[in-house]
Structure formats: structure tokens, C-alpha cells
GROMACS .gro file of C-alpha atoms in nm:
model
  209
    1UNK     CA    1  10.330   8.180   6.287
    2UNK     CA    2  10.028   8.156   6.077
    3UNK     CA    3   9.934   8.176   5.718
    4UNK     CA    4   9.890   8.472   5.469
    5UNK     CA    5  10.020   8.801   5.619
    6UNK     CA    6  10.246   8.594   5.848
    7UNK     CA    7  10.411   8.390   5.584
    8UNK     CA    8  10.482   8.693   5.377
    9UNK     CA    9  10.608   8.895   5.666
   10UNK     CA   10  10.841   8.620   5.802
   11UNK     CA   11  10.992   8.521   5.471
   12UNK     CA   12  11.094   8.883   5.402
   13UNK     CA   13  11.476   8.966   5.396
   14UNK     CA   14  11.404   9.265   5.610
   15UNK     CA   15  11.222   9.109   5.895
   16UNK     CA   16  11.422   8.787   5.899
   17UNK     CA   17  11.760   8.953   5.891
   18UNK     CA   18  11.678   9.213   6.163
   19UNK     CA   19  11.511   8.937   6.379
   20UNK     CA   20  11.822   8.700   6.328
   21UNK     CA   21  12.051   8.993   6.449
   22UNK     CA   22  11.895   8.972   6.783
   23UNK     CA   23  11.888   8.613   6.820
   24UNK     CA   24  12.211   8.511   6.666
   25UNK     CA   25  12.402   8.212   6.840
   26UNK     CA   26  12.744   8.239   7.004
   27UNK     CA   27  13.048   8.207   6.790
   28UNK     CA   28  13.084   7.849   6.900
   29UNK     CA   29  12.734   7.716   6.846
   30UNK     CA   30  12.819   7.387   7.004
   31UNK     CA   31  12.840   7.561   7.360
   32UNK     CA   32  12.613   7.739   7.552
   33UNK     CA   33  12.716   8.108   7.644
   34UNK     CA   34  12.903   8.153   7.949
   35UNK     CA   35  12.670   8.168   8.270
   36UNK     CA   36  12.369   8.149   8.051
   37UNK     CA   37  12.040   8.265   8.233
   38UNK     CA   38  11.777   8.029   8.205
   39UNK     CA   39  11.482   8.135   7.994
   40UNK     CA   40  11.157   8.190   8.216
   41UNK     CA   41  10.966   7.946   8.028
   42UNK     CA   42  11.206   7.673   8.154
   43UNK     CA   43  11.051   7.665   8.467
   44UNK     CA   44  10.750   7.509   8.307
   45UNK     CA   45  10.925   7.234   8.158
   46UNK     CA   46  11.040   6.922   8.331
   47UNK     CA   47  11.356   6.973   8.526
   48UNK     CA   48  11.505   6.692   8.367
   49UNK     CA   49  11.454   6.668   7.973
   50UNK     CA   50  11.668   6.391   7.889
   51UNK     CA   51  11.535   6.157   7.641
   52UNK     CA   52  11.212   6.349   7.588
   53UNK     CA   53  11.084   6.432   7.242
   54UNK     CA   54  11.031   6.813   7.243
   55UNK     CA   55  10.865   7.018   6.972
   56UNK     CA   56  11.011   7.384   6.941
   57UNK     CA   57  10.729   7.583   6.798
   58UNK     CA   58  10.823   7.883   6.605
   59UNK     CA   59  11.196   7.819   6.674
   60UNK     CA   60  11.333   8.084   6.441
   61UNK     CA   61  11.718   8.051   6.409
   62UNK     CA   62  11.701   7.767   6.666
   63UNK     CA   63  11.854   7.921   6.993
   64UNK     CA   64  11.622   7.765   7.223
   65UNK     CA   65  11.610   7.427   7.032
   66UNK     CA   66  11.977   7.405   7.081
   67UNK     CA   67  11.939   7.483   7.466
   68UNK     CA   68  11.703   7.182   7.485
   69UNK     CA   69  11.902   6.955   7.293
   70UNK     CA   70  12.223   7.054   7.505
   71UNK     CA   71  12.011   6.946   7.807
   72UNK     CA   72  11.944   6.605   7.652
   73UNK     CA   73  11.623   6.638   7.474
   74UNK     CA   74  11.548   6.496   7.119
   75UNK     CA   75  11.430   6.817   6.973
   76UNK     CA   76  11.231   6.912   6.637
   77UNK     CA   77  11.207   7.288   6.550
   78UNK     CA   78  10.952   7.420   6.320
   79UNK     CA   79  10.916   7.785   6.189
   80UNK     CA   80  10.711   7.939   5.888
   81UNK     CA   81  11.040   8.101   5.796
   82UNK     CA   82  11.243   7.955   5.540
   83UNK     CA   83  11.542   8.193   5.604
   84UNK     CA   84  11.539   8.152   5.960
   85UNK     CA   85  11.516   7.773   5.934
   86UNK     CA   86  11.805   7.791   5.694
   87UNK     CA   87  12.010   7.956   5.964
   88UNK     CA   88  11.923   7.711   6.235
   89UNK     CA   89  12.006   7.419   6.008
   90UNK     CA   90  12.350   7.598   5.923
   91UNK     CA   91  12.442   7.597   6.302
   92UNK     CA   92  12.324   7.239   6.337
   93UNK     CA   93  12.563   7.150   6.053
   94UNK     CA   94  12.841   7.342   6.191
   95UNK     CA   95  12.783   7.192   6.546
   96UNK     CA   96  12.553   6.907   6.541
   97UNK     CA   97  12.302   6.835   6.836
   98UNK     CA   98  12.087   6.585   6.655
   99UNK     CA   99  11.801   6.850   6.587
  100UNK     CA  100  11.556   6.815   6.313
  101UNK     CA  101  11.415   7.156   6.146
  102UNK     CA  102  11.148   7.203   5.920
  103UNK     CA  103  10.948   7.475   5.767
  104UNK     CA  104  10.582   7.461   5.883
  105UNK     CA  105  10.261   7.680   5.898
  106UNK     CA  106  10.084   7.643   6.226
  107UNK     CA  107   9.751   7.694   6.019
  108UNK     CA  108   9.831   7.333   5.887
  109UNK     CA  109   9.831   7.011   6.080
  110UNK     CA  110  10.183   6.898   6.181
  111UNK     CA  111  10.302   6.606   5.948
  112UNK     CA  112  10.224   6.270   6.073
  113UNK     CA  113  10.601   6.173   5.993
  114UNK     CA  114  10.698   6.409   6.285
  115UNK     CA  115  10.533   6.159   6.535
  116UNK     CA  116  10.412   6.269   6.863
  117UNK     CA  117  10.611   6.473   7.132
  118UNK     CA  118  10.620   6.460   7.526
  119UNK     CA  119  10.643   6.857   7.521
  120UNK     CA  120  10.570   7.120   7.289
  121UNK     CA  121  10.704   7.468   7.366
  122UNK     CA  122  10.630   7.814   7.213
  123UNK     CA  123  10.794   8.124   7.303
  124UNK     CA  124  10.598   8.464   7.236
  125UNK     CA  125  10.422   8.304   6.930
  126UNK     CA  126  10.051   8.295   7.003
  127UNK     CA  127   9.980   8.639   6.963
  128UNK     CA  128  10.129   8.649   6.617
  129UNK     CA  129   9.917   8.380   6.437
  130UNK     CA  130   9.602   8.460   6.267
  131UNK     CA  131   9.394   8.197   6.423
  132UNK     CA  132   9.541   8.087   6.749
  133UNK     CA  133   9.266   7.819   6.828
  134UNK     CA  134   9.359   7.649   6.512
  135UNK     CA  135   9.753   7.648   6.600
  136UNK     CA  136   9.667   7.509   6.946
  137UNK     CA  137   9.455   7.226   6.817
  138UNK     CA  138   9.716   7.136   6.562
  139UNK     CA  139  10.007   7.147   6.836
  140UNK     CA  140   9.785   6.965   7.066
  141UNK     CA  141   9.717   6.668   6.837
  142UNK     CA  142  10.096   6.608   6.806
  143UNK     CA  143  10.142   6.605   7.203
  144UNK     CA  144  10.119   6.251   7.349
  145UNK     CA  145   9.815   6.231   7.608
  146UNK     CA  146   9.930   6.339   7.922
  147UNK     CA  147  10.221   6.557   7.765
  148UNK     CA  148  10.263   6.950   7.811
  149UNK     CA  149  10.225   7.231   7.589
  150UNK     CA  150  10.420   7.530   7.747
  151UNK     CA  151  10.391   7.878   7.583
  152UNK     CA  152  10.424   8.246   7.654
  153UNK     CA  153  10.284   8.567   7.546
  154UNK     CA  154  10.258   8.903   7.633
  155UNK     CA  155   9.985   9.013   7.899
  156UNK     CA  156   9.684   9.166   7.693
  157UNK     CA  157   9.573   9.382   7.970
  158UNK     CA  158   9.822   9.648   7.887
  159UNK     CA  159   9.642   9.879   7.656
  160UNK     CA  160   9.896  10.192   7.624
  161UNK     CA  161  10.187  10.225   7.398
  162UNK     CA  162  10.473  10.052   7.545
  163UNK     CA  163  10.797  10.255   7.568
  164UNK     CA  164  11.096  10.201   7.323
  165UNK     CA  165  11.292   9.926   7.458
  166UNK     CA  166  11.569   9.692   7.355
  167UNK     CA  167  11.300   9.489   7.138
  168UNK     CA  168  11.108   9.790   7.018
  169UNK     CA  169  10.773   9.897   7.069
  170UNK     CA  170  10.478   9.720   7.222
  171UNK     CA  171  10.122   9.683   7.085
  172UNK     CA  172   9.878   9.971   7.158
  173UNK     CA  173   9.512   9.852   7.201
  174UNK     CA  174   9.245  10.107   7.162
  175UNK     CA  175   9.036   9.910   7.415
  176UNK     CA  176   9.073   9.568   7.600
  177UNK     CA  177   8.799   9.415   7.419
  178UNK     CA  178   8.883   9.516   7.078
  179UNK     CA  179   8.964   9.191   6.914
  180UNK     CA  180   8.980   9.351   6.562
  181UNK     CA  181   9.295   9.553   6.674
  182UNK     CA  182   9.597   9.476   6.456
  183UNK     CA  183   9.937   9.656   6.512
  184UNK     CA  184  10.285   9.609   6.373
  185UNK     CA  185  10.550   9.530   6.649
  186UNK     CA  186  10.878   9.720   6.556
  187UNK     CA  187  11.217   9.575   6.632
  188UNK     CA  188  11.572   9.712   6.590
  189UNK     CA  189  11.856   9.501   6.471
  190UNK     CA  190  12.129   9.443   6.718
  191UNK     CA  191  12.447   9.496   6.497
  192UNK     CA  192  12.459   9.854   6.559
  193UNK     CA  193  12.320   9.931   6.192
  194UNK     CA  194  12.010  10.126   6.315
  195UNK     CA  195  11.796   9.909   6.106
  196UNK     CA  196  11.426   9.825   6.182
  197UNK     CA  197  11.162   9.603   6.090
  198UNK     CA  198  10.799   9.550   6.169
  199UNK     CA  199  10.557   9.241   6.178
  200UNK     CA  200  10.195   9.192   6.267
  201UNK     CA  201  10.059   9.113   6.615
  202UNK     CA  202   9.670   9.060   6.703
  203UNK     CA  203   9.494   9.177   7.026
  204UNK     CA  204   9.287   8.909   7.198
  205UNK     CA  205   9.176   8.911   7.567
  206UNK     CA  206   9.323   8.691   7.846
  207UNK     CA  207   9.001   8.526   7.842
  208UNK     CA  208   9.019   8.414   7.483
  209UNK     CA  209   9.356   8.272   7.530
   0.00000   0.00000   0.00000
């Protein structure tokens, strides 16, 4: 995530607890869920990731980091949220897969101590950061020449309110070219409590990305 409002939101107890309820690992964190459906972003990654160093950006509580590590990658997961990183580290202690986690703000260069990576992956993060160009620049410097940066984001052409779904509501955009538009994305807890939380997303055009 980015700095300022992002750091405040993603370190709040409300946002992190609701988000964590949606991404909780299986009871046995060492084993993948039965008949796991591959995440769509996996189609962009090398088929064989064994031995590759992979940076999982905005890794949250570490679910996808663990998927990559089970496939044989050496994974470093970073996120701006201290509570979510704490959950990821707890899972790693309970069922070690050799993953390193760190709290990091994408508005700052990645520490040189991280070294360089063959692959960087970011699932649904770019639209949340305050300065995506700065974020991508910092990520790019951490990826080896000829390496891969794979990321996903919602398509910005949809300019109407998205109907409530399992993950909550989408971003309503006044006009496609309104780059000043900021909305809160609301998500609902998956524990049956009915709790909701909101965090900020920024609208930009597809050309911007």
C-alpha cells in the first residue's frame, strides 16, 4: 500500500480484522486447501517457480506467499500493515515454509538487504496506492534485468456502482477521465458477524496504468 491514508487504514484494527477474516488460511497452514483453484494471476507466472526468488507485494496475511512457497519458490512477502504481517509470521512459525515477511511502504524504495528477485507479483494493489508510478519504480528496481512483474487490478472502464457481492461494493466513478475521484471500497467479514470495513481506492484510466 501507499503512505499517509493507506498506512492509517491498513494498520487499523477494523480494516485488518475484517480483511483477515476473508483471507484466513486453512486450519493446517502447512497444507494447501483441498482441490485448490489456481489464482488467475498464476497464469502470468512461470509454470515452474522452483528455485526462483519471488517478491509478494502487499501480501496481507500471506496466503499467496504460502502458495508460491509450496510450489518451491523462495518468497519474501511485504505489506504496509503491521497486523497482517504479524498474522503471516504467526502462520510461518506454526508451519514453516521458509518465507520472510517484512512491513514495507511501497512509497519507499525496497531495502537493499532484500536483494533482487526473479519475479515480483502484486494482486489487486496498484489501484490502492497513492502514487502507483513511484510504487512500480521501486518494485522494478528490485527485479532482476529480464525478470517479471505481474500485477492485477480492476478494469477502470466500469463507471457505475458495482452491485453488492461477496467482497462488498466496487468503486463508482463519475467519469472515466476523472482522476481525482476517490472512493472507499467496503468489504464484509466472512465470519458471519456482519462487520464491515472500508478502505480507499483511487481511480485512474487504463492508459495511466
